[in-house]
Every structure is written in structure tokens, then in C-alpha cells.
Amino acid sequence: MPPIGKLLMIIGGLVFLIGLIMQVLPIGKLPGDIVWKRGNTTVYFPIVTSIVASVVLSLLFFIFGRLK
């Protein structure tokens, strides 16, 4: 299989896993996320979700960097 085919399969698998995780875990509705509603307008600031995602990604990159 050409290298681009393998890369696309890996990316597709990762997108699938991320989607599956987002369906199971309450990502995006954590305490500390700001929701502002007024009339027909809703503004959502996922501050805590962004911090958690940043920490998790930093740990993953650190671990994969150590393995390489």
C-alpha cells in the first residue's frame, strides 16, 4: 500500500476514535465552561475543556517524544 494510503487510514482511525470518545465522555460540558444566553443568542466559552485538552495533548506529545 502506498504511504499516503496508510497515512489516510491512520488519520481516519484517529478521527473515529476521537468521535467515539466524545460520544462517551462529557467533553465540552465541564464545570467552569462559560455559557452566556440572551434571547436567541447563545455564546459558549469552553475554557476548562480547552485547558484539559491542552494538558492531555501535552502529556501525549511528551510520552511519544520520549519513545522516539
PDB file of C-alpha atoms in Angstrom:
ATOM      1  CA  MET A   1       0.000   0.000   0.000  1.00  0.00           C
ATOM      2  CA  PRO A   2       1.375   3.463  -0.833  1.00  0.00           C
ATOM      3  CA  PRO A   3       2.464   5.582   2.137  1.00  0.00           C
ATOM      4  CA  ILE A   4      -0.348   8.103   1.541  1.00  0.00           C
ATOM      5  CA  GLY A   5      -2.928   5.312   1.841  1.00  0.00           C
ATOM      6  CA  LYS A   6      -1.570   4.205   5.197  1.00  0.00           C
ATOM      7  CA  LEU A   7      -1.477   7.798   6.423  1.00  0.00           C
ATOM      8  CA  LEU A   8      -5.103   8.366   5.412  1.00  0.00           C
ATOM      9  CA  MET A   9      -6.166   5.148   7.161  1.00  0.00           C
ATOM     10  CA  ILE A  10      -4.380   6.205  10.363  1.00  0.00           C
ATOM     11  CA  ILE A  11      -5.928   9.682  10.258  1.00  0.00           C
ATOM     12  CA  GLY A  12      -9.371   8.166   9.661  1.00  0.00           C
ATOM     13  CA  GLY A  13      -8.917   5.782  12.582  1.00  0.00           C
ATOM     14  CA  LEU A  14      -7.861   8.639  14.867  1.00  0.00           C
ATOM     15  CA  VAL A  15     -10.854  10.755  13.850  1.00  0.00           C
ATOM     16  CA  PHE A  16     -13.121   7.753  14.537  1.00  0.00           C
ATOM     17  CA  LEU A  17     -11.604   7.208  17.987  1.00  0.00           C
ATOM     18  CA  ILE A  18     -11.883  10.891  18.882  1.00  0.00           C
ATOM     19  CA  GLY A  19     -15.530  10.895  17.804  1.00  0.00           C
ATOM     20  CA  LEU A  20     -16.225   7.772  19.838  1.00  0.00           C
ATOM     21  CA  ILE A  21     -14.583   9.262  22.927  1.00  0.00           C
ATOM     22  CA  MET A  22     -16.556  12.488  22.526  1.00  0.00           C
ATOM     23  CA  GLN A  23     -19.809  10.499  22.453  1.00  0.00           C
ATOM     24  CA  VAL A  24     -18.976   8.594  25.658  1.00  0.00           C
ATOM     25  CA  LEU A  25     -17.290  11.261  27.802  1.00  0.00           C
ATOM     26  CA  PRO A  26     -18.919  14.576  28.764  1.00  0.00           C
ATOM     27  CA  ILE A  27     -16.301  16.587  26.876  1.00  0.00           C
ATOM     28  CA  GLY A  28     -17.452  20.159  26.371  1.00  0.00           C
ATOM     29  CA  LYS A  29     -19.760  20.300  29.377  1.00  0.00           C
ATOM     30  CA  LEU A  30     -17.291  20.577  32.202  1.00  0.00           C
ATOM     31  CA  PRO A  31     -17.792  22.793  35.247  1.00  0.00           C
ATOM     32  CA  GLY A  32     -16.074  26.092  34.580  1.00  0.00           C
ATOM     33  CA  ASP A  33     -17.088  26.331  30.929  1.00  0.00           C
ATOM     34  CA  ILE A  34     -18.927  29.607  30.401  1.00  0.00           C
ATOM     35  CA  VAL A  35     -22.331  29.680  28.696  1.00  0.00           C
ATOM     36  CA  TRP A  36     -23.966  33.044  28.064  1.00  0.00           C
ATOM     37  CA  LYS A  37     -27.586  33.072  26.877  1.00  0.00           C
ATOM     38  CA  ARG A  38     -29.596  36.136  25.977  1.00  0.00           C
ATOM     39  CA  GLY A  39     -32.673  35.983  23.807  1.00  0.00           C
ATOM     40  CA  ASN A  40     -31.982  33.907  20.690  1.00  0.00           C
ATOM     41  CA  THR A  41     -28.205  34.115  21.145  1.00  0.00           C
ATOM     42  CA  THR A  42     -26.017  31.611  22.961  1.00  0.00           C
ATOM     43  CA  VAL A  43     -22.270  32.113  23.378  1.00  0.00           C
ATOM     44  CA  TYR A  44     -20.163  29.247  24.696  1.00  0.00           C
ATOM     45  CA  PHE A  45     -16.601  29.594  26.031  1.00  0.00           C
ATOM     46  CA  PRO A  46     -15.108  26.127  26.734  1.00  0.00           C
ATOM     47  CA  ILE A  47     -12.308  27.402  28.969  1.00  0.00           C
ATOM     48  CA  VAL A  48     -11.921  24.354  31.238  1.00  0.00           C
ATOM     49  CA  THR A  49     -12.376  21.951  28.321  1.00  0.00           C
ATOM     50  CA  SER A  50      -9.566  23.743  26.474  1.00  0.00           C
ATOM     51  CA  ILE A  51      -7.257  23.510  29.488  1.00  0.00           C
ATOM     52  CA  VAL A  52      -7.977  19.783  29.925  1.00  0.00           C
ATOM     53  CA  ALA A  53      -7.410  19.134  26.215  1.00  0.00           C
ATOM     54  CA  SER A  54      -4.137  21.082  26.349  1.00  0.00           C
ATOM     55  CA  VAL A  55      -2.849  19.078  29.324  1.00  0.00           C
ATOM     56  CA  VAL A  56      -3.825  15.741  27.758  1.00  0.00           C
ATOM     57  CA  LEU A  57      -2.216  16.605  24.417  1.00  0.00           C
ATOM     58  CA  SER A  58       0.925  17.880  26.154  1.00  0.00           C
ATOM     59  CA  LEU A  59       1.231  14.602  28.051  1.00  0.00           C
ATOM     60  CA  LEU A  60       0.695  12.564  24.882  1.00  0.00           C
ATOM     61  CA  PHE A  61       3.321  14.530  22.966  1.00  0.00           C
ATOM     62  CA  PHE A  62       5.737  14.209  25.882  1.00  0.00           C
ATOM     63  CA  ILE A  63       5.238  10.438  26.049  1.00  0.00           C
ATOM     64  CA  PHE A  64       5.555   9.962  22.275  1.00  0.00           C
ATOM     65  CA  GLY A  65       8.614  12.223  22.258  1.00  0.00           C
ATOM     66  CA  ARG A  66      10.276  10.054  24.902  1.00  0.00           C
ATOM     67  CA  LEU A  67       9.516   6.871  22.946  1.00  0.00           C
ATOM     68  CA  LYS A  68      11.016   8.214  19.745  1.00  0.00           C
TER      69      LYS A  68
END
